[in-house]
CSV table of C-alpha atoms in Angstrom, one decimal:
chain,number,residue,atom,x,y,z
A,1,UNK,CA,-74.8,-45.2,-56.4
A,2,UNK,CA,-72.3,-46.8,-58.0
A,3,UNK,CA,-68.9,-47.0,-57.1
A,4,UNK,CA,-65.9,-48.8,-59.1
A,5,UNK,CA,-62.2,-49.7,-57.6
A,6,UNK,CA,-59.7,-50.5,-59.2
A,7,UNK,CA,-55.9,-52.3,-58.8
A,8,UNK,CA,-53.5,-51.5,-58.4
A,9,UNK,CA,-52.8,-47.9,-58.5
A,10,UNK,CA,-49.3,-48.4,-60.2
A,11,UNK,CA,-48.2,-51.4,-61.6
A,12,UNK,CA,-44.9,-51.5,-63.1
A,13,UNK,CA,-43.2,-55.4,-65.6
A,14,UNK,CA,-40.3,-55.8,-67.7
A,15,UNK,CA,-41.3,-55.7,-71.7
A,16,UNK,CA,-42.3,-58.7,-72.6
A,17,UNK,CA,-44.4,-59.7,-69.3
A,18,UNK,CA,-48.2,-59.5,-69.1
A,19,UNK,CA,-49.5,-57.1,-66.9
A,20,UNK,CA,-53.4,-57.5,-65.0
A,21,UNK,CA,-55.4,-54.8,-64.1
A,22,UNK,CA,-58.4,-55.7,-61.8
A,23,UNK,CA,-62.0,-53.3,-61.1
A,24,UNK,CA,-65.0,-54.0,-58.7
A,25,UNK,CA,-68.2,-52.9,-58.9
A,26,UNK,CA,-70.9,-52.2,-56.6
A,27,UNK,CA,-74.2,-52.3,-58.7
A,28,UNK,CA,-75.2,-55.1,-60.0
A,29,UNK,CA,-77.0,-53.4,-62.7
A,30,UNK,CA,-74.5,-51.8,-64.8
A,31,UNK,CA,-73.8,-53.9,-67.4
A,32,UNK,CA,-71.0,-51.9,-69.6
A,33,UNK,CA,-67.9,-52.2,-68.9
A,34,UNK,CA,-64.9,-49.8,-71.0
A,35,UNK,CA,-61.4,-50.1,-70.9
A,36,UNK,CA,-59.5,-46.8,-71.3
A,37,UNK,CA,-55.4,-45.7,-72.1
A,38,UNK,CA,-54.2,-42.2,-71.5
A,39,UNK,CA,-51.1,-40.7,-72.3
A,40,UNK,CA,-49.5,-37.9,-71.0
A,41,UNK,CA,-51.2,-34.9,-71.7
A,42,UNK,CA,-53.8,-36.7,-73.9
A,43,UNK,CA,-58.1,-37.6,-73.5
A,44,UNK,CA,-58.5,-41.1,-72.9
A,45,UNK,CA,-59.2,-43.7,-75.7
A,46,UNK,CA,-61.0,-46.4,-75.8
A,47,UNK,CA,-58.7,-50.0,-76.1
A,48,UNK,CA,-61.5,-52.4,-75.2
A,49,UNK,CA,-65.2,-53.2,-73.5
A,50,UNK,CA,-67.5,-55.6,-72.7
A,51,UNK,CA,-70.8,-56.3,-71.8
A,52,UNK,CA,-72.5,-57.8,-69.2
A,53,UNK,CA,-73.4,-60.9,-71.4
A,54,UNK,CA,-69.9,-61.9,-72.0
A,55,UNK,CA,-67.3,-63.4,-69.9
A,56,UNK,CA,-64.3,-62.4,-72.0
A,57,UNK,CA,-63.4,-60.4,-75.1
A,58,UNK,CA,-59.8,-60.4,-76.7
A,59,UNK,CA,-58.7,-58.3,-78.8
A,60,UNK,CA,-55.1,-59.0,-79.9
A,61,UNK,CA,-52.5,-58.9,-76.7
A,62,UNK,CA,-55.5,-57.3,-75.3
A,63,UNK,CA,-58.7,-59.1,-73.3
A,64,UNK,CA,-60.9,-58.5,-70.9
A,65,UNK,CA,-62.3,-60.8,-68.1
A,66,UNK,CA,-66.0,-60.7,-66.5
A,67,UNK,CA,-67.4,-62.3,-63.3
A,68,UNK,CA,-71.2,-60.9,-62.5
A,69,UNK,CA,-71.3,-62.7,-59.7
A,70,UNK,CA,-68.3,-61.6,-58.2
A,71,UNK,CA,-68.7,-58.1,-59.5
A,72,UNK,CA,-65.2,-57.6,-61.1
A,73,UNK,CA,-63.3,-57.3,-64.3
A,74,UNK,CA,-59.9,-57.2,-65.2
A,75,UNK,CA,-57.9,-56.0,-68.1
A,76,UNK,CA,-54.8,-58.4,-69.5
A,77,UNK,CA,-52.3,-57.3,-71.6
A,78,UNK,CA,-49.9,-59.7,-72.7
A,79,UNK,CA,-46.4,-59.3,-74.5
A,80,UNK,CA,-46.4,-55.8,-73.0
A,81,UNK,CA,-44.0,-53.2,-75.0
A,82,UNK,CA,-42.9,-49.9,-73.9
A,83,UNK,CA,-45.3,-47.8,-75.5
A,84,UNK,CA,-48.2,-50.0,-73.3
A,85,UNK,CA,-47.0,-47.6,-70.8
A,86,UNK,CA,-49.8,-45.3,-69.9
A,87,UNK,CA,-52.6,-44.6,-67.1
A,88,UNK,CA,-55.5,-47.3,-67.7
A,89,UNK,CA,-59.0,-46.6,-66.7
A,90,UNK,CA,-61.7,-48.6,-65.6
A,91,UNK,CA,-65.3,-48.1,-66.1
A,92,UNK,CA,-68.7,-49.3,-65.1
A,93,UNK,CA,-71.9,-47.9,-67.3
A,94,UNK,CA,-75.6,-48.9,-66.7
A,95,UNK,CA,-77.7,-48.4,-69.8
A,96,UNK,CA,-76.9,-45.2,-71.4
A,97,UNK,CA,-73.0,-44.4,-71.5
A,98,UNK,CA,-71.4,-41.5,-70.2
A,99,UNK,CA,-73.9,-39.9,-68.1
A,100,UNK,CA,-73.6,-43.4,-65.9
A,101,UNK,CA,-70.3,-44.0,-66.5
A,102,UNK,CA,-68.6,-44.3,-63.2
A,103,UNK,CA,-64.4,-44.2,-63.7
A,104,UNK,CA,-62.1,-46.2,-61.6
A,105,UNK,CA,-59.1,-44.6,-59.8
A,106,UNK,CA,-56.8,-45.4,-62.3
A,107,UNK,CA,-53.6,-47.5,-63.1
A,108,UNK,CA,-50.2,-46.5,-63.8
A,109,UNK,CA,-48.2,-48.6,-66.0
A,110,UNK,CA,-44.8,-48.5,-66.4
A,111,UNK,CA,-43.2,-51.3,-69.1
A,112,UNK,CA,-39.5,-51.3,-68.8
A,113,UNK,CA,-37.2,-51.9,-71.9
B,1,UNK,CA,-63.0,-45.2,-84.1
B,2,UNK,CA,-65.0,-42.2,-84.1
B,3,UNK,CA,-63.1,-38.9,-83.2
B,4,UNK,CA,-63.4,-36.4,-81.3
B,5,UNK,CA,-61.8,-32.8,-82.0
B,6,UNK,CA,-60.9,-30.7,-79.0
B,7,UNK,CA,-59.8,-27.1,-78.9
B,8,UNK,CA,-57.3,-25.5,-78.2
B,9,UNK,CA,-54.9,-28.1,-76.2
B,10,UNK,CA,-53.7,-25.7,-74.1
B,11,UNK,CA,-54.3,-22.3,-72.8
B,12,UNK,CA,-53.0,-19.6,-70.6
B,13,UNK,CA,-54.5,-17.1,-69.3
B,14,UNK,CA,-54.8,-14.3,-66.7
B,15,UNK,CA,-57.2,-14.1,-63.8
B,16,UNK,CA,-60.6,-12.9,-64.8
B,17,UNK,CA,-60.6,-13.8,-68.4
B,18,UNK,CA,-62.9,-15.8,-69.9
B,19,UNK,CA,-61.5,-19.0,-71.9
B,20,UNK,CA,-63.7,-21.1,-74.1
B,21,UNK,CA,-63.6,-25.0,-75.3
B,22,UNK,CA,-64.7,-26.4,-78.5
B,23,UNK,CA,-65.2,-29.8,-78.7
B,24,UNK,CA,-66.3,-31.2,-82.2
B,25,UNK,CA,-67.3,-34.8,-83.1
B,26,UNK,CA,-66.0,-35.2,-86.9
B,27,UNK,CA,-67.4,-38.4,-88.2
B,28,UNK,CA,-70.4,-39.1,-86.2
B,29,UNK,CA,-73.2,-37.2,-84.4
B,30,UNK,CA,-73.1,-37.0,-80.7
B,31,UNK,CA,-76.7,-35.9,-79.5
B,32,UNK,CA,-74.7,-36.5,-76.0
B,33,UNK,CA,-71.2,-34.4,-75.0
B,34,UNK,CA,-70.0,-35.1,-71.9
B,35,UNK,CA,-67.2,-32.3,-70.1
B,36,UNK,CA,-64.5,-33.3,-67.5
B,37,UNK,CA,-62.1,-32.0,-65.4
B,38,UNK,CA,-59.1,-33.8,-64.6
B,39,UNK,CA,-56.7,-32.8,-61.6
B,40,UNK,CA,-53.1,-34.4,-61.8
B,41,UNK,CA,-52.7,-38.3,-61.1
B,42,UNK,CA,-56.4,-38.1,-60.5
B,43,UNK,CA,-59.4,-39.5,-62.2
B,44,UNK,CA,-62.1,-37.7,-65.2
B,45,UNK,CA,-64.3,-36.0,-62.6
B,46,UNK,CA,-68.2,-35.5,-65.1
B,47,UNK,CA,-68.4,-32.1,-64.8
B,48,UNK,CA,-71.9,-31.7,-67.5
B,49,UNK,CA,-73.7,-33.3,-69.8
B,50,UNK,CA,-74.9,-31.9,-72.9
B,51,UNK,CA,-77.7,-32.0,-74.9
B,52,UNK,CA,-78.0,-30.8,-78.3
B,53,UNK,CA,-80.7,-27.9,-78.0
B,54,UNK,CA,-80.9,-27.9,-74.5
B,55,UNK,CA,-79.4,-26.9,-71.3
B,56,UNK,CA,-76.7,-28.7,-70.1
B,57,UNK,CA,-77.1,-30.4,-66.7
B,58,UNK,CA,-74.3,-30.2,-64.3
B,59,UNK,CA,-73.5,-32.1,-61.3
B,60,UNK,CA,-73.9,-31.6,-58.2
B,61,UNK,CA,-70.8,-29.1,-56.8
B,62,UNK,CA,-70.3,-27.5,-60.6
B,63,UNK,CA,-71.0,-24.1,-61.1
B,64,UNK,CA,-73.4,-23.5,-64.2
B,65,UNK,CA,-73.0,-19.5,-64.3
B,66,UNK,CA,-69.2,-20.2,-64.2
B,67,UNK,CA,-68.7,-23.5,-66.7
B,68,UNK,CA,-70.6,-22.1,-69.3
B,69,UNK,CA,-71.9,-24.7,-71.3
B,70,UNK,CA,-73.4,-24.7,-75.0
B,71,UNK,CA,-74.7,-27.4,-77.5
B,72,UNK,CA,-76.1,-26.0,-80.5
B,73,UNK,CA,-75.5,-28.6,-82.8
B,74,UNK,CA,-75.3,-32.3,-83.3
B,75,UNK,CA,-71.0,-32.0,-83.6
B,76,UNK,CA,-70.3,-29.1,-81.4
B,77,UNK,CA,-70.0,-28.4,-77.6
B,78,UNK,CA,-68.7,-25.6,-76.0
B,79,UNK,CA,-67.3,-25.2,-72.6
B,80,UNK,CA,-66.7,-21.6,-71.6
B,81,UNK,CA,-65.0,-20.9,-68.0
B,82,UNK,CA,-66.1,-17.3,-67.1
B,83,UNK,CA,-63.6,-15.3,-65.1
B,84,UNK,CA,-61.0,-17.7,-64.9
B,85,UNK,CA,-58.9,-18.0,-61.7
B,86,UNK,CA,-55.8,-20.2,-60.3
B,87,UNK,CA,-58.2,-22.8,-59.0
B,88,UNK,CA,-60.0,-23.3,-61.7
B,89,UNK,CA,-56.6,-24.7,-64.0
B,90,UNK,CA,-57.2,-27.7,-64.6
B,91,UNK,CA,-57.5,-30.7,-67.4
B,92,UNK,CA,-60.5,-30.2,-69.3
B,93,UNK,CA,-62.0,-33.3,-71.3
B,94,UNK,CA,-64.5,-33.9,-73.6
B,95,UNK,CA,-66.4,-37.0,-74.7
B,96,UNK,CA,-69.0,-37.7,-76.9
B,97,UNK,CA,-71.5,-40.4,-77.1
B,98,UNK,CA,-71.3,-42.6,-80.4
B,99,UNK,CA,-73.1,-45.9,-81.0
B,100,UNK,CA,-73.8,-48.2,-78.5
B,101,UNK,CA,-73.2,-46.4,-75.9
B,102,UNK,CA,-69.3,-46.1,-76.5
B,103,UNK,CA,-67.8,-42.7,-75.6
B,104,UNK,CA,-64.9,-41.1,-77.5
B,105,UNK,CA,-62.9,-38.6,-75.6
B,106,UNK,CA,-61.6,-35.4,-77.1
B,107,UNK,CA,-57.0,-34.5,-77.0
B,108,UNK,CA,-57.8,-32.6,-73.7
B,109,UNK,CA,-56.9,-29.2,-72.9
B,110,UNK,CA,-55.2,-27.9,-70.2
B,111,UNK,CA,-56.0,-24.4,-68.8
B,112,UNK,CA,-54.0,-22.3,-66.9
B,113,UNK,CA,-55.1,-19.3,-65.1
B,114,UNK,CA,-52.2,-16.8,-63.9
């Protein structure tokens, strides 16, 4: 099945800074890809996704970054402020959403004023 | 966005009680819930999905006669925990399914079982 990593597990920049978040996939036929921020105490949301037809989607000092080949995405966030701080998800989907959905590990991100 | 209502946000109880979950999608239909469970630092682990008008299938691991689990309309899922113990607290996490295949995630609630 399907298995998604993701790096690193806690990642911490100064405001301002741009911060990467990198995932790998192991099936090459999922072909969703979700980006997810959760506060404290909070469900998930969804920041960003993209699908396996596109290369890259941004989405203000948000984008994300896809190599099929290479099976791996990564999340950029650019001008990061404190309130970017948060755990960010990973996901891989084939087809039909959350019953494949296969979450990464996680990412803790610290932004420091 | 669409959004997801989830209910309550936190709970206590004692051992042996039953708690239930409502989850409710308010601006779109979600034929599709999905429930998690979330430990501390840790990732959403898929608990079930549910159907609307159908039993809920639960992965492999999950009790079904103890994560009770009920769909009966196109906006509302309901996750009951029967007899509720220590080791069942836990983050609890709903999602449903919206269009194209994007899933929006309920507040959370967070049980614990004295």
């Amino acid at each position: 099945g399907e298995n998604v990593e993701q790096h690193p597990s806690t990642l911490s920049v100064q405001e301002g800074d741009s911060a990467v978040i990198k995932c790998t996939y192991s099936d090459s036929a999922s072909n969703y890809f979700p980006w997810y921020k959760q506060e404290l105490g909070k469900g998930p949301q969804l920041i960003i996704d993209i699908r396996s037809n596109v290369g890259e989607k941004k989405d203000q000092r948000i984008a994300v970054t896809l190599n099929k080949t290479a099976k791996h995405f990564s999340l950029h966030i650019t001008e990061t402020q404190p309130e970017d701080s948060a755990v960010y998800f990973c996901a891989a989907s084939i087809g039909a959403g959350g019953f494949k959905t296969i979450f990464g590990a996680g990412t803790r991100l610290f932004v420091k004023a | 966005g669409a959004v997801v209502s989830q209910h309550p946000s936190r709970v206590i109880c004692k051992s042996g009680t039953s708690v239930k979950i409502e989850c409710r999608s308010l601006d779109f239909q979600a034929t599709t819930m999905f429930w998690y469970r979330q430990f501390p630092k840790q990732s959403l682990m898929l608990m079930a999905t549910s159907n609307e008008g159908s039993k809920a299938t639960y992965e492999q691991g999950v009790e079904k006669d103890k994560f009770l689990i009920n769909h009966a309309s196109l906006t509302l899922s309901t996750l009951t925990v029967t007899s509720a113990h220590p080791e069942d607290s836990s983050f609890y996490i709903c999602s449903g399914e919206g269009s194209n295949e994007k899933l929006f995630f309920g507040s959370g609630t967070q049980l614990s079982v004295l």
